[in-house]
Amino acid sequence: MLKKATRDAYGETLVELGHLYDNVIVLDADLSKSTKTELFAKEFPERFFQMGIAEQDMLATAAGLALCDKVCFVSTFAIFAAGRAFEQIRNSIAYPKLNVKICATHAGVTVGEDGGSHQAIEDIALMRAIPNMTVIVPADAIETAKALHAIYKHEGPVYFRLGRPAVPFIYNDDFEFKIGKANKLREGTDAAIIATGIMVACAIDAAKILADKGLNVQVWDMATIKPLDLEAIKEAAKTGAIVTAEEHSVIGGLGSAVAEASAEYAPAFMSFVGLKDCFGQSGTPEELLEAYNLTADNIAKTVLEVVDKKSSS
Amino acid sequence: MDTKKYEELQEIARQSRAWIIRALAEANSGHPGGSLSATDILTYLYFQAMNINPDNPSDPKRDRFVLCKGHGAPALYTSLALRGYFPKDELLTLRKLGSRLQGHPDTRKLPGIDASTGSLGQGLSIANGMALAGKLDDQSYTVYALLGDGETQEGQVWEALMTASHYQLNNVIAFLDYNHLQIDGRIEEVKSGGNFASRFRSFGWHVLEVNGHDFYAIDEAVIAAKQEKYAPSMIIAHTIKGKGVPFMEGKAKWHGKAPNKEEALEALKLLGASWEEI
Ligand SMILES: Cc1ncc(C[n+]2csc(CCOP(=O)(O)OP(=O)(O)O)c2C)c(N)n1
Ligand SMILES: [Mg+2]
């Protein structure tokens, strides 16, 4: 299967954006080789700012640039962006609603061998709670590229969550990305899986497993976690059974966002695939996905449980 | 600077202080000490140094000011109002529901505020970003910033000091409001800043020291800072917290406590002003 990391697509698309728009600025904190901003740095050295290992300073410096009409793409690992610089993002960027696009790579357990200290599993929760913030998690390299063009045009801050390993392609080139619009990848009436990021591919596989068992399951790519696509949630809730899947804690992320919306507008039985209130650890990305039940098999199993609850109610 | 200008600035600073007292008393909250210690620096910036136009507050070519110690907002608001950015009466809406004069500066609400601040330690980074943009765009504007001495206990300040010297941001002129006080007491007791001048110098800054209540001295320092070809400049301004209102001067307890009506009347009298006409 053809695969590509979302961070690779990010690096390449930044160069495209740099050619298209003079006011694109990129900042990094000594991780440009990993975040792939080095591609932009090579092409546009005068518009790239190496900030050293100083994430708080980097985010607030980007705020200053944005106050002078620049559109800043700021990168480091998710743990250091959303974690270390949380309050800079909140007060210096989101509060004044500035055009700073926080493109955080190496999110989730698929960071792999570096272990729990480096695996952001609460970044969606943190970023989603901030007013004015838009939160987007692309599922593959094509969605990453398309989303970045939309992110450039969007007025205000965005948290864009990217991963380390190569992930399968889900979309082809004519895919159109719209901020706030979920994408239905499969029809179904027995249950709905709402997934984000790398779990979208697993959700598709889970639906295939379930089809073999005679269940028709809807699959959604909820790339924009905030603002959430309410119409999609309502449609998913019509099946009466929703399972969310994310490479993130089940506390505060996609699952919580969907549950909040569902509870208020369209109640359904629900269950959550994600990290169950625990940190990650060292291992290969594949081993870790397996160890924390972030798999198609587990999604399928969870769907069966929720469908059971629905039927027995 | 000639004597006429000096006297003019003194009069504006006196009015500014009176408005600060009145606005804080009306709000029944806010920070008098650090507003009064910074009043002369702000008066100098807004009435002498900065290339600004109240009728075009977002002119891309304008000089910029970042109040890193955002709790000094009253001093910034009074400077802006006296300079003509908005009617002086609006100063009395300070900290009230729906006001453009938020407890700490909000750039989205009030024209003339160049950056939202309030969380200490972030402002100098923002100023650096503005200065980087100025260099990229071949603009000759200067970015001024004002830091609290207690504020330098935030590690991010030192990150920003490194950034400014690394990128040779000679278009940044920062002031340190060296009033020796923070909330819990003297900074020497809370956490000493040691020899600020040598610390800033070792971070690659061009350092000047002045009496922060002397317009001649501030003027000389800013003129010298503007001559600097590579390094960013830090003007260590020796100030008195609560300056201008003798019973507030040098007292930690006036950091974040508004004067009541009686205290405000007394303060205004000491400033040669009255409640009704300032
Ligand atoms: C990050 C952060 N921590 C704490 C505070 C609360 N606070 C407001 S003012 C202040 C003391 C500031 O002292 P200093 O920088 O010396 O200011 P000044 O004396 O000029 O008022 C503190 C701790 C804050 N605003 N931001
Ligand atoms: Mg102080």
Coordinates of C-alpha atoms in Angstrom, one line a residue, chain B:
Chain B
M1 CA 14.8 68.3 24.1
D2 CA 14.3 71.9 25.0
T3 CA 12.9 73.2 28.3
K4 CA 9.5 73.9 26.7
K5 CA 9.1 70.3 25.6
Y6 CA 10.3 69.1 29.0
E7 CA 7.7 71.2 30.8
E8 CA 5.0 70.2 28.4
L9 CA 5.8 66.5 29.1
Q10 CA 5.7 67.1 32.8
E11 CA 2.3 68.6 32.6
I12 CA 1.0 65.8 30.4
A13 CA 2.4 63.2 32.9
R14 CA 0.8 65.1 35.8
Q15 CA -2.6 64.9 34.0
S16 CA -2.0 61.3 33.1
R17 CA -1.4 60.4 36.7
A18 CA -4.5 62.2 37.8
W19 CA -6.5 60.3 35.2
I20 CA -5.0 57.0 36.4
I21 CA -6.0 57.7 40.0
R22 CA -9.5 58.7 38.9
A23 CA -10.0 55.8 36.6
L24 CA -8.8 53.3 39.2
A25 CA -11.0 54.8 41.9
E26 CA -14.0 54.6 39.5
A27 CA -13.1 51.0 38.7
N28 CA -12.5 50.2 42.3
S29 CA -9.7 47.9 41.2
G30 CA -6.5 47.9 39.2
H31 CA -2.8 48.5 39.6
P32 CA -1.7 52.1 40.7
G33 CA 1.9 51.4 41.7
G34 CA 3.2 50.1 38.3
S35 CA 1.1 52.4 36.3
L36 CA 2.5 55.5 38.1
S37 CA 6.1 54.2 37.9
A38 CA 5.7 53.9 34.1
T39 CA 3.8 57.1 33.5
D40 CA 6.8 59.2 32.6
I41 CA 8.2 56.6 30.2
L42 CA 4.8 56.2 28.5
T43 CA 4.3 60.0 28.3
Y44 CA 7.7 60.4 26.7
L45 CA 7.0 57.6 24.2
Y46 CA 3.5 58.8 23.2
F47 CA 4.2 62.5 23.1
Q48 CA 7.8 62.7 22.0
A49 CA 9.4 59.5 20.6
M50 CA 6.9 57.5 18.7
N51 CA 5.9 58.1 15.1
I52 CA 2.2 57.5 15.4
N53 CA -1.1 59.0 14.2
P54 CA -4.2 58.7 16.4
D55 CA -6.3 59.0 13.2
N56 CA -4.6 56.0 11.6
P57 CA -3.9 53.7 14.5
S58 CA -3.1 50.7 12.3
D59 CA -0.7 52.4 9.9
P60 CA 1.8 49.7 8.9
K61 CA 4.6 52.2 9.1
R62 CA 3.9 53.3 12.6
D63 CA 6.1 52.8 15.6
R64 CA 4.8 50.1 17.9
F65 CA 4.6 49.7 21.7
V66 CA 4.2 46.5 23.7
L67 CA 3.3 46.9 27.3
C68 CA 4.8 43.6 28.5
K69 CA 3.7 44.4 32.0
G70 CA 0.1 44.5 30.9
H71 CA -1.2 45.4 34.4
G72 CA 0.2 48.9 33.8
A73 CA -2.7 49.3 31.3
P74 CA -4.1 52.4 33.0
A75 CA -0.9 54.4 32.2
L76 CA -1.2 53.2 28.6
Y77 CA -4.9 54.1 28.3
T78 CA -4.4 57.6 29.8
S79 CA -1.5 58.2 27.3
L80 CA -3.6 57.1 24.4
A81 CA -6.6 59.2 25.5
L82 CA -4.5 62.3 26.1
R83 CA -2.9 61.8 22.7
G84 CA -6.3 61.8 21.1
Y85 CA -7.0 58.1 20.4
F86 CA -10.3 58.2 22.2
P87 CA -12.3 60.6 24.4
K88 CA -10.9 61.1 27.9
D89 CA -14.3 60.3 29.5
E90 CA -14.0 56.8 28.3
L91 CA -11.1 56.3 30.8
L92 CA -13.8 56.1 33.5
T93 CA -15.1 52.9 31.9
L94 CA -11.9 51.1 32.9
R95 CA -12.5 47.5 33.9
K96 CA -16.2 47.8 33.5
L97 CA -18.4 45.3 31.7
G98 CA -18.4 46.0 27.9
S99 CA -15.6 48.5 28.1
R100 CA -12.9 48.7 25.5
L101 CA -10.5 49.4 28.4
Q102 CA -10.1 45.9 29.6
G103 CA -8.2 45.1 32.8
H104 CA -5.2 44.3 30.6
P105 CA -4.7 45.6 27.1
D106 CA -6.8 44.0 24.4
T107 CA -5.7 44.8 20.9
R108 CA -8.9 43.6 19.4
K109 CA -11.0 46.0 21.4
L110 CA -9.2 49.2 21.5
P111 CA -7.5 50.9 18.5
G112 CA -4.0 52.1 19.5
I113 CA -3.2 48.9 21.5
D114 CA -0.6 47.1 19.5
A115 CA -0.6 43.8 21.4
S116 CA -2.7 42.0 23.9
T117 CA -0.8 41.4 27.1
G118 CA -1.4 40.7 30.8
S119 CA 0.3 37.3 31.2
L120 CA 3.8 38.4 32.2
G121 CA 6.8 37.3 30.2
Q122 CA 5.4 37.2 26.7
G123 CA 5.5 40.8 25.5
L124 CA 9.2 41.0 24.5
S125 CA 8.8 38.0 22.2
I126 CA 5.8 39.7 20.6
A127 CA 7.9 42.9 20.2
N128 CA 10.6 40.8 18.6
G129 CA 8.1 39.4 16.1
M130 CA 7.0 42.9 15.1
A131 CA 10.6 43.9 14.7
L132 CA 11.4 40.9 12.5
A133 CA 8.4 41.8 10.4
G134 CA 9.7 45.3 10.1
K135 CA 13.1 44.1 8.9
L136 CA 11.5 41.7 6.4
D137 CA 9.3 44.5 5.0
D138 CA 12.1 47.1 4.9
Q139 CA 10.2 49.3 7.3
S140 CA 12.1 51.7 9.5
Y141 CA 9.7 51.6 12.4
T142 CA 10.9 51.1 16.0
V143 CA 9.2 48.7 18.4
Y144 CA 9.2 49.9 22.0
A145 CA 8.5 47.6 24.9
L146 CA 8.2 48.0 28.6
L147 CA 9.0 45.2 31.1
G148 CA 8.5 45.0 34.8
D149 CA 11.6 44.1 36.9
G150 CA 9.7 41.3 38.6
E151 CA 8.6 40.2 35.2
T152 CA 12.2 39.3 34.3
Q153 CA 11.7 36.3 36.6
E154 CA 9.8 34.7 33.7
G155 CA 12.2 32.5 31.7
Q156 CA 10.6 33.5 28.4
V157 CA 12.0 37.0 28.9
W158 CA 15.5 35.5 28.6
E159 CA 14.5 33.5 25.6
A160 CA 13.3 36.7 24.0
L161 CA 16.5 38.5 24.9
M162 CA 18.5 35.8 23.1
T163 CA 16.2 36.0 20.1
A164 CA 16.6 39.8 19.8
S165 CA 20.3 39.8 19.9
H166 CA 20.6 36.8 17.6
Y167 CA 18.5 38.5 14.9
Q168 CA 20.2 41.8 15.6
L169 CA 17.0 43.5 16.2
N170 CA 18.3 47.1 16.7
N171 CA 14.8 48.2 15.9
V172 CA 13.7 47.0 19.4
I173 CA 14.1 49.5 22.3
A174 CA 12.9 48.0 25.6
F175 CA 12.6 49.7 28.9
L176 CA 12.9 48.0 32.3
D177 CA 10.7 49.6 34.9
Y178 CA 13.2 49.1 37.7
N179 CA 11.0 50.0 40.7
H180 CA 12.4 47.2 42.9
L181 CA 8.9 46.0 43.8
Q182 CA 6.6 43.2 42.8
I183 CA 3.5 41.8 44.6
D184 CA 5.0 39.9 47.4
G185 CA 7.7 42.5 48.2
R186 CA 11.1 43.7 47.0
I187 CA 12.4 41.8 44.1
E188 CA 15.7 41.5 45.8
E189 CA 13.9 39.4 48.4
V190 CA 11.4 37.5 46.2
K191 CA 14.0 36.5 43.6
S192 CA 16.9 38.8 42.9
G193 CA 17.6 40.0 39.4
G194 CA 21.3 40.6 40.4
N195 CA 23.1 43.0 38.2
F196 CA 20.6 43.6 35.5
A197 CA 22.9 45.7 33.3
S198 CA 25.6 43.0 33.1
R199 CA 23.0 40.3 32.6
F200 CA 21.4 42.1 29.7
R201 CA 24.8 43.0 28.3
S202 CA 25.9 39.4 28.4
F203 CA 22.8 38.5 26.4
G204 CA 24.1 40.8 23.7
W205 CA 22.0 43.9 24.4
H206 CA 23.1 47.5 24.2
V207 CA 22.3 48.7 27.8
L208 CA 21.6 52.2 29.1
E209 CA 20.7 53.3 32.5
V210 CA 18.5 56.3 33.3
N211 CA 16.4 58.0 35.9
G212 CA 13.0 56.9 34.6
H213 CA 11.3 60.0 35.8
D214 CA 13.7 62.4 34.0
F215 CA 12.6 63.2 30.4
Y216 CA 16.0 64.6 29.5
A217 CA 17.7 61.4 30.5
I218 CA 15.1 59.2 28.8
D219 CA 15.4 61.3 25.6
E220 CA 19.2 61.0 25.5
A221 CA 19.0 57.2 26.0
V222 CA 16.4 56.7 23.3
I223 CA 18.5 58.9 20.9
A224 CA 21.5 56.8 21.7
A225 CA 19.5 53.5 21.3
K226 CA 18.3 54.6 17.9
Q227 CA 21.9 55.0 16.8
E228 CA 22.7 51.4 17.6
K229 CA 23.5 49.5 14.3
Y230 CA 23.1 45.9 15.4
A231 CA 22.1 45.3 19.0
P232 CA 18.7 45.7 20.5
S233 CA 18.7 48.3 23.3
M234 CA 17.6 47.9 26.9
I235 CA 17.0 51.1 28.9
I236 CA 17.1 50.3 32.6
A237 CA 14.8 53.0 34.0
H238 CA 15.3 53.6 37.7
T239 CA 11.8 54.3 38.9
I240 CA 9.7 54.7 42.0
K241 CA 6.7 52.5 42.2
G242 CA 3.7 54.8 42.9
K243 CA 5.6 57.9 41.7
G244 CA 3.8 61.2 42.0
V245 CA 1.5 60.1 44.9
P246 CA 3.7 60.3 48.0
F247 CA 1.6 58.0 50.1
M248 CA 1.9 55.3 47.4
E249 CA 5.6 55.7 46.6
G250 CA 7.8 52.7 47.3
K251 CA 5.0 50.7 48.9
A252 CA 4.3 47.1 47.7
K253 CA 0.8 47.3 49.1
W254 CA -0.2 49.8 46.3
H255 CA 0.7 47.3 43.6
G256 CA -2.8 46.1 43.0
K257 CA -5.1 48.0 45.2
A258 CA -7.2 50.9 44.0
P259 CA -7.6 54.0 46.1
N260 CA -10.9 54.5 47.7
K261 CA -12.7 57.8 47.1
E262 CA -11.1 59.5 50.0
E263 CA -7.6 58.3 49.1
A264 CA -8.2 59.3 45.5
L265 CA -9.2 62.8 46.5
E266 CA -6.0 63.1 48.6
A267 CA -3.9 61.7 45.7
L268 CA -5.5 64.2 43.2
K269 CA -4.8 67.0 45.6
L270 CA -1.2 66.0 45.8
L271 CA -1.1 65.9 42.0
G272 CA -2.6 69.4 41.9
A273 CA -5.8 68.1 40.3
S274 CA -9.4 67.7 41.4
W275 CA -12.0 65.0 40.8
E276 CA -14.1 67.0 38.4
E277 CA -11.6 68.8 36.2
I278 CA -8.3 67.2 35.5

